[in-house]
Amino acid sequence: MKVKLIFLFFCISLNISSKEKIYKFAIIAKNSEQKFYKEVQKGCERRAAELKNVECIFPKTKSANHLVQERILMELYNSDIDGIAMAVINSDYTEKSLEKYLRKDVPLITFDADFSKKVLTKNQTIRKAYIGTNNYQLGKTLAELFYKDKPIPKEYCVLSGNRIADNLNQRVKGFVETLTKLDKKKYYIHNERCPVYSYEKSDKSLSFFRKILRLQTEDKLVPSVIIMGTIAQEDEAKFRAMITESGKKKSELNIYSIDTIQNQLNLLKDGYLKGLVGQKPEEMGSRSIDLLFSIKKGVKVKELNYTDLNICTRSNYLTCTKSSK
């Protein structure tokens, strides 16, 4: 009888140990409804399915709000989560949120939007790694594309998202500083009413876009519009309609944007946009899973993991997302 019990206990133990642990990783976007972050989710879920013992958890966030992100952190605090990847909106606020709602056994990485240099200098262990674009380089590359085309209006206006988002501010900085260096004759000037910030809300972004199209500039031309992300083009039909309603011909407009979601490629093809510099959101999602999985397995990972860029124009829009810089 004793031998049977020992054998039974051995079989149960073997069965338990043979069940591989399922790692649960949460990916916290700025706004999970945006098409850019849906691509991140696609990469996250694809990679988790490939690894088989990993689950991708993608909480819903209907607005880019650091308070919403804090609420998600609160909900995850008492869960059996194994790691978190976050696109940071407000560095200072989120640093305090993590002090309250991140367990020591749960590694944190950032994707798409990292903490500000100020926070990283003060708290060097706040996150294990960053995966995403070098945002200053992103703005720099957009400025190079813009300057290469040499649009006629001497004024331009930057339309960005949230003024407290470090990744967006780095893009603006990269664009303005690079254009200033390239423009030796000081031809291009940033309109005095710009940049404008939509707080990453589609309706506000379109409203500000309408105002830019109506700006009265010194040269009597519509300023070139430099958009720091997908938000104004989330609703492709509304973006097209706004240009039509403005009474401006699309050939008169010089609109350049960051990102290369399908909506934007359609607009580029049809001449509503002059150029795009895109990121790799699906890769950000898949590599976030890989980084968190490696960290949980005790593997040392690189701190900064930059993804490549796509440079798209009307001449290469069919192939540009398949090539990288």
CSV table of C-alpha atoms in Angstrom, one decimal:
chain,number,residue,atom,x,y,z
A,1,MET,CA,0.0,0.0,0.0
A,2,LYS,CA,2.8,2.4,0.9
A,3,VAL,CA,4.6,1.6,-2.4
A,4,LYS,CA,1.3,2.4,-4.3
A,5,LEU,CA,0.9,5.7,-2.5
A,6,ILE,CA,4.5,6.7,-3.3
A,7,PHE,CA,4.0,5.7,-7.0
A,8,LEU,CA,0.7,7.7,-7.1
A,9,PHE,CA,2.4,10.8,-5.6
A,10,PHE,CA,5.2,10.4,-8.1
A,11,CYS,CA,2.8,10.3,-11.1
A,12,ILE,CA,0.9,13.4,-9.8
A,13,SER,CA,4.2,15.3,-9.3
A,14,LEU,CA,5.3,14.3,-12.8
A,15,ASN,CA,2.1,15.5,-14.3
A,16,ILE,CA,2.2,18.8,-12.5
A,17,SER,CA,5.9,19.4,-13.4
A,18,SER,CA,5.2,18.5,-17.1
A,19,LYS,CA,2.7,21.4,-17.4
A,20,GLU,CA,4.8,24.2,-18.7
A,21,LYS,CA,4.2,27.6,-17.0
A,22,ILE,CA,2.2,30.1,-19.0
A,23,TYR,CA,3.8,33.5,-18.9
A,24,LYS,CA,1.3,36.4,-19.0
A,25,PHE,CA,2.7,39.7,-20.5
A,26,ALA,CA,0.6,42.8,-20.6
A,27,ILE,CA,1.1,45.4,-23.3
A,28,ILE,CA,-0.2,48.8,-22.2
A,29,ALA,CA,-0.7,51.1,-25.2
A,30,LYS,CA,-1.5,54.9,-25.2
A,31,ASN,CA,-4.8,54.3,-27.0
A,32,SER,CA,-5.5,50.7,-28.0
A,33,GLU,CA,-8.2,51.9,-30.5
A,34,GLN,CA,-5.6,53.6,-32.7
A,35,LYS,CA,-4.6,51.7,-35.8
A,36,PHE,CA,-0.9,52.0,-34.9
A,37,TYR,CA,-1.5,50.2,-31.6
A,38,LYS,CA,-3.7,47.6,-33.3
A,39,GLU,CA,-0.6,46.7,-35.3
A,40,VAL,CA,1.3,46.4,-32.0
A,41,GLN,CA,-1.4,44.1,-30.7
A,42,LYS,CA,-1.1,42.0,-33.8
A,43,GLY,CA,2.6,41.5,-33.3
A,44,CYS,CA,2.2,40.7,-29.7
A,45,GLU,CA,-0.5,38.1,-30.2
A,46,ARG,CA,1.3,36.5,-33.2
A,47,ARG,CA,4.6,36.1,-31.2
A,48,ALA,CA,2.8,34.8,-28.1
A,49,ALA,CA,1.1,32.1,-30.2
A,50,GLU,CA,4.4,31.1,-31.7
A,51,LEU,CA,6.0,30.7,-28.3
A,52,LYS,CA,2.9,28.6,-27.2
A,53,ASN,CA,3.6,29.1,-23.4
A,54,VAL,CA,3.0,32.9,-23.5
A,55,GLU,CA,-0.2,34.9,-23.3
A,56,CYS,CA,-0.4,38.4,-24.7
A,57,ILE,CA,-2.7,40.6,-22.6
A,58,PHE,CA,-3.7,43.9,-24.4
A,59,PRO,CA,-5.9,46.1,-22.1
A,60,LYS,CA,-8.4,48.4,-23.7
A,61,THR,CA,-7.5,52.1,-23.5
A,62,LYS,CA,-9.9,54.4,-25.4
A,63,SER,CA,-7.9,57.5,-24.9
A,64,ALA,CA,-4.3,58.4,-24.5
A,65,ASN,CA,-4.5,59.3,-20.8
A,66,HIS,CA,-1.9,58.6,-18.1
A,67,LEU,CA,-4.7,58.2,-15.6
A,68,VAL,CA,-6.2,55.4,-17.6
A,69,GLN,CA,-2.7,53.7,-17.7
A,70,GLU,CA,-2.5,54.1,-13.9
A,71,ARG,CA,-5.8,52.4,-13.5
A,72,ILE,CA,-4.6,49.4,-15.6
A,73,LEU,CA,-1.5,49.2,-13.5
A,74,MET,CA,-3.7,49.1,-10.4
A,75,GLU,CA,-5.7,46.2,-11.9
A,76,LEU,CA,-2.6,44.3,-12.8
A,77,TYR,CA,-1.0,44.7,-9.4
A,78,ASN,CA,-3.0,41.9,-7.8
A,79,SER,CA,-3.1,39.7,-10.9
A,80,ASP,CA,-0.7,36.9,-11.9
A,81,ILE,CA,1.0,39.0,-14.5
A,82,ASP,CA,4.6,38.2,-15.3
A,83,GLY,CA,5.8,41.3,-17.1
A,84,ILE,CA,4.6,44.6,-18.5
A,85,ALA,CA,5.4,46.7,-21.7
A,86,MET,CA,4.2,50.2,-21.7
A,87,ALA,CA,4.1,53.2,-24.1
A,88,VAL,CA,4.7,56.1,-21.7
A,89,ILE,CA,2.5,59.2,-21.9
A,90,ASN,CA,3.5,61.2,-18.9
A,91,SER,CA,7.0,60.3,-17.6
A,92,ASP,CA,6.7,62.1,-14.2
A,93,TYR,CA,3.3,60.8,-13.4
A,94,THR,CA,3.9,57.3,-14.5
A,95,GLU,CA,7.1,57.1,-12.4
A,96,LYS,CA,5.0,57.7,-9.3
A,97,SER,CA,2.3,55.3,-10.5
A,98,LEU,CA,4.9,52.5,-10.8
A,99,GLU,CA,6.2,53.2,-7.3
A,100,LYS,CA,2.7,52.3,-6.0
A,101,TYR,CA,1.5,49.7,-8.5
A,102,LEU,CA,4.4,47.6,-9.9
A,103,ARG,CA,5.5,44.6,-7.9
A,104,LYS,CA,9.2,43.9,-7.6
A,105,ASP,CA,8.8,40.5,-9.3
A,106,VAL,CA,7.3,42.1,-12.4
A,107,PRO,CA,9.8,43.4,-15.0
A,108,LEU,CA,8.8,46.6,-16.9
A,109,ILE,CA,9.9,47.6,-20.4
A,110,THR,CA,8.8,50.5,-22.6
A,111,PHE,CA,7.9,50.4,-26.3
A,112,ASP,CA,7.1,53.2,-28.8
A,113,ALA,CA,7.4,55.9,-26.1
A,114,ASP,CA,10.1,55.8,-23.4
A,115,PHE,CA,10.5,57.7,-20.2
A,116,SER,CA,12.1,61.2,-20.5
A,117,LYS,CA,15.8,61.6,-20.0
A,118,LYS,CA,15.1,63.4,-16.8
A,119,VAL,CA,13.3,60.4,-15.3
A,120,LEU,CA,15.8,57.9,-16.6
A,121,THR,CA,18.7,59.9,-15.2
A,122,LYS,CA,17.1,60.1,-11.8
A,123,ASN,CA,15.8,56.5,-11.8
A,124,GLN,CA,18.0,54.3,-14.0
A,125,THR,CA,16.3,51.0,-13.0
A,126,ILE,CA,12.7,52.2,-13.7
A,127,ARG,CA,12.6,50.0,-16.8
A,128,LYS,CA,14.7,47.1,-18.1
A,129,ALA,CA,14.7,48.0,-21.8
A,130,TYR,CA,13.1,50.1,-24.5
A,131,ILE,CA,11.9,48.7,-27.8
A,132,GLY,CA,10.9,51.1,-30.6
A,133,THR,CA,11.9,54.0,-32.8
A,134,ASN,CA,14.7,56.4,-32.0
A,135,ASN,CA,12.2,59.3,-32.0
A,136,TYR,CA,14.8,62.1,-32.6
A,137,GLN,CA,16.0,60.2,-35.6
A,138,LEU,CA,12.4,59.8,-36.8
A,139,GLY,CA,11.9,63.6,-36.8
A,140,LYS,CA,15.3,64.1,-38.4
A,141,THR,CA,14.5,61.7,-41.2
A,142,LEU,CA,11.2,63.4,-41.8
A,143,ALA,CA,13.0,66.8,-42.1
A,144,GLU,CA,15.5,65.3,-44.6
A,145,LEU,CA,12.6,64.1,-46.7
A,146,PHE,CA,10.8,67.4,-46.5
A,147,TYR,CA,13.9,69.4,-47.3
A,148,LYS,CA,14.8,67.2,-50.3
A,149,ASP,CA,11.4,68.0,-51.8
A,150,LYS,CA,11.9,71.8,-51.2
A,151,PRO,CA,8.2,72.7,-51.0
A,152,ILE,CA,7.4,76.3,-52.0
A,153,PRO,CA,5.6,77.7,-48.9
A,154,LYS,CA,8.3,79.0,-46.6
A,155,GLU,CA,6.2,78.5,-43.6
A,156,TYR,CA,5.4,75.2,-42.0
A,157,CYS,CA,3.3,74.1,-39.1
A,158,VAL,CA,3.8,71.0,-36.9
A,159,LEU,CA,0.8,69.2,-35.7
A,160,SER,CA,1.7,66.9,-32.7
A,161,GLY,CA,-0.2,64.9,-30.1
A,162,ASN,CA,0.5,65.5,-26.4
A,163,ARG,CA,2.8,68.2,-25.3
A,164,ILE,CA,3.9,66.1,-22.3
A,165,ALA,CA,4.7,63.0,-24.3
A,166,ASP,CA,8.5,62.8,-24.5
A,167,ASN,CA,8.6,60.6,-27.7
A,168,LEU,CA,6.5,63.2,-29.6
A,169,ASN,CA,8.6,66.1,-28.3
A,170,GLN,CA,11.8,64.3,-29.5
A,171,ARG,CA,10.2,64.0,-33.0
A,172,VAL,CA,9.5,67.7,-33.1
A,173,LYS,CA,13.0,68.5,-31.9
A,174,GLY,CA,14.6,66.2,-34.4
A,175,PHE,CA,12.5,67.8,-37.2
A,176,VAL,CA,13.1,71.4,-36.3
A,177,GLU,CA,16.8,71.1,-35.5
A,178,THR,CA,17.6,69.1,-38.6
A,179,LEU,CA,15.6,71.5,-40.9
A,180,THR,CA,17.4,74.5,-39.4
A,181,LYS,CA,20.8,72.9,-40.1
A,182,LEU,CA,19.9,71.9,-43.7
A,183,ASP,CA,18.3,75.2,-44.5
A,184,LYS,CA,21.4,77.4,-44.8
A,185,LYS,CA,19.5,80.3,-46.4
A,186,LYS,CA,17.0,80.3,-43.5
A,187,TYR,CA,14.1,80.1,-46.0
A,188,TYR,CA,11.8,77.9,-43.9
A,189,ILE,CA,10.2,79.2,-40.7
A,190,HIS,CA,7.9,77.6,-38.2
A,191,ASN,CA,4.6,79.4,-38.2
A,192,GLU,CA,4.2,81.5,-35.0
A,193,ARG,CA,1.0,79.7,-34.1
A,194,CYS,CA,2.7,76.3,-34.2
A,195,PRO,CA,3.2,73.6,-33.0
A,196,VAL,CA,-0.3,72.7,-32.1
A,197,TYR,CA,-1.3,69.7,-30.0
A,198,SER,CA,-4.3,67.5,-30.4
A,199,TYR,CA,-3.8,65.5,-27.2
A,200,GLU,CA,-3.9,62.5,-29.4
A,201,LYS,CA,-7.6,62.8,-30.0
A,202,SER,CA,-8.8,62.2,-33.6
A,203,ASP,CA,-11.5,64.9,-33.6
A,204,LYS,CA,-9.2,67.6,-32.1
A,205,SER,CA,-6.4,66.6,-34.5
A,206,LEU,CA,-8.8,67.1,-37.5
A,207,SER,CA,-10.1,70.4,-36.0
A,208,PHE,CA,-6.5,71.7,-35.7
A,209,PHE,CA,-5.7,70.5,-39.2
A,210,ARG,CA,-8.7,72.5,-40.6
A,211,LYS,CA,-7.3,75.6,-38.8
A,212,ILE,CA,-3.9,75.1,-40.3
A,213,LEU,CA,-5.4,74.9,-43.8
A,214,ARG,CA,-7.0,78.3,-43.1
A,215,LEU,CA,-3.9,80.0,-41.8
A,216,GLN,CA,-3.0,83.4,-43.4
A,217,THR,CA,0.7,83.3,-44.0
A,218,GLU,CA,3.2,85.9,-45.3
A,219,ASP,CA,3.5,84.3,-48.7
A,220,LYS,CA,-0.3,83.8,-49.0
A,221,LEU,CA,0.1,80.0,-49.3
A,222,VAL,CA,-1.1,77.3,-47.0
A,223,PRO,CA,1.9,76.3,-44.8
A,224,SER,CA,3.4,72.9,-45.2
A,225,VAL,CA,1.8,70.6,-42.6
A,226,ILE,CA,4.1,68.3,-40.6
A,227,ILE,CA,2.1,65.7,-38.6
A,228,MET,CA,3.9,63.7,-35.9
A,229,GLY,CA,1.8,60.5,-36.1
A,230,THR,CA,-1.3,58.8,-37.4
A,231,ILE,CA,-4.0,60.5,-35.4
A,232,ALA,CA,-5.2,63.1,-38.0
A,233,GLN,CA,-5.5,60.3,-40.6
A,234,GLU,CA,-7.2,57.7,-38.4
A,235,ASP,CA,-10.4,58.4,-40.3
A,236,GLU,CA,-9.3,58.5,-43.9
A,237,ALA,CA,-12.6,59.6,-45.3
A,238,LYS,CA,-12.8,62.6,-42.9
A,239,PHE,CA,-9.3,63.7,-43.8
A,240,ARG,CA,-10.0,63.6,-47.5
A,241,ALA,CA,-13.3,65.5,-47.0
A,242,MET,CA,-11.6,68.2,-44.9
A,243,ILE,CA,-9.2,69.0,-47.7
A,244,THR,CA,-12.1,69.0,-50.2
A,245,GLU,CA,-14.2,71.3,-48.0
A,246,SER,CA,-11.2,73.7,-47.5
A,247,GLY,CA,-11.4,74.6,-51.2
A,248,LYS,CA,-7.7,73.8,-51.6
A,249,LYS,CA,-6.5,71.5,-54.4
A,250,LYS,CA,-4.5,68.6,-53.0
A,251,SER,CA,-1.7,69.5,-55.4
A,252,GLU,CA,-1.4,72.9,-53.6
A,253,LEU,CA,-0.8,71.2,-50.2
A,254,ASN,CA,2.4,69.9,-48.8
A,255,ILE,CA,1.6,67.4,-46.0
A,256,TYR,CA,4.2,65.1,-44.5
A,257,SER,CA,3.5,62.7,-41.7
A,258,ILE,CA,5.0,60.1,-39.5
A,259,ASP,CA,3.9,56.5,-39.7
A,260,THR,CA,2.8,54.2,-42.6
A,261,ILE,CA,-0.5,52.6,-41.6
A,262,GLN,CA,-2.7,51.6,-44.6
A,263,ASN,CA,-4.9,54.7,-44.4
A,264,GLN,CA,-1.8,56.9,-44.8
A,265,LEU,CA,-0.5,54.8,-47.7
A,266,ASN,CA,-3.9,55.2,-49.5
A,267,LEU,CA,-3.7,59.0,-48.9
A,268,LEU,CA,-0.1,59.1,-50.2
A,269,LYS,CA,-1.1,57.1,-53.3
A,270,ASP,CA,-3.9,59.5,-54.1
A,271,GLY,CA,-1.8,62.6,-53.7
A,272,TYR,CA,-3.2,63.9,-50.4
A,273,LEU,CA,0.2,63.4,-48.7
A,274,LYS,CA,3.6,64.1,-50.1
A,275,GLY,CA,5.8,61.9,-47.9
A,276,LEU,CA,5.7,59.5,-44.9
A,277,VAL,CA,8.3,58.2,-42.5
A,278,GLY,CA,7.0,55.0,-40.9
A,279,GLN,CA,7.7,52.9,-37.8
A,280,LYS,CA,7.4,49.2,-37.2
A,281,PRO,CA,4.5,48.8,-34.7
A,282,GLU,CA,4.0,45.1,-35.3
A,283,GLU,CA,7.7,44.4,-34.7
A,284,MET,CA,7.4,46.5,-31.5
A,285,GLY,CA,4.7,44.1,-30.3
A,286,SER,CA,6.5,40.9,-31.1
A,287,ARG,CA,9.8,42.0,-29.8
A,288,SER,CA,8.2,43.3,-26.5
A,289,ILE,CA,7.1,39.7,-25.9
A,290,ASP,CA,10.6,38.4,-26.7
A,291,LEU,CA,12.3,40.9,-24.4
A,292,LEU,CA,9.9,40.2,-21.5
A,293,PHE,CA,10.3,36.4,-22.0
A,294,SER,CA,14.1,36.7,-22.0
A,295,ILE,CA,14.1,38.8,-18.9
A,296,LYS,CA,11.9,36.2,-17.0
A,297,LYS,CA,14.2,33.5,-18.2
A,298,GLY,CA,17.2,35.4,-16.6
A,299,VAL,CA,18.7,36.4,-20.0
A,300,LYS,CA,20.4,39.8,-20.1
A,301,VAL,CA,18.9,42.1,-22.7
A,302,LYS,CA,20.0,45.3,-24.4
A,303,GLU,CA,18.7,48.5,-22.9
A,304,LEU,CA,17.9,50.3,-26.1
A,305,ASN,CA,16.5,48.2,-29.0
A,306,TYR,CA,15.7,50.5,-32.0
A,307,THR,CA,13.5,49.4,-34.8
A,308,ASP,CA,14.0,50.5,-38.4
A,309,LEU,CA,12.2,53.2,-40.4
A,310,ASN,CA,10.3,53.1,-43.7
A,311,ILE,CA,10.6,56.1,-46.1
A,312,CYS,CA,7.5,56.4,-48.4
A,313,THR,CA,6.8,58.6,-51.3
A,314,ARG,CA,4.3,58.4,-54.2
A,315,SER,CA,7.0,56.7,-56.3
A,316,ASN,CA,7.5,53.8,-53.9
A,317,TYR,CA,4.4,53.5,-51.8
A,318,LEU,CA,3.8,49.9,-52.9
A,319,THR,CA,7.2,48.6,-51.7
A,320,CYS,CA,8.3,51.1,-49.0
A,321,THR,CA,7.1,49.2,-46.0
A,322,LYS,CA,9.0,46.2,-47.1
A,323,SER,CA,12.3,48.1,-47.1
A,324,SER,CA,14.0,49.7,-44.1
A,325,LYS,CA,16.5,52.4,-43.3
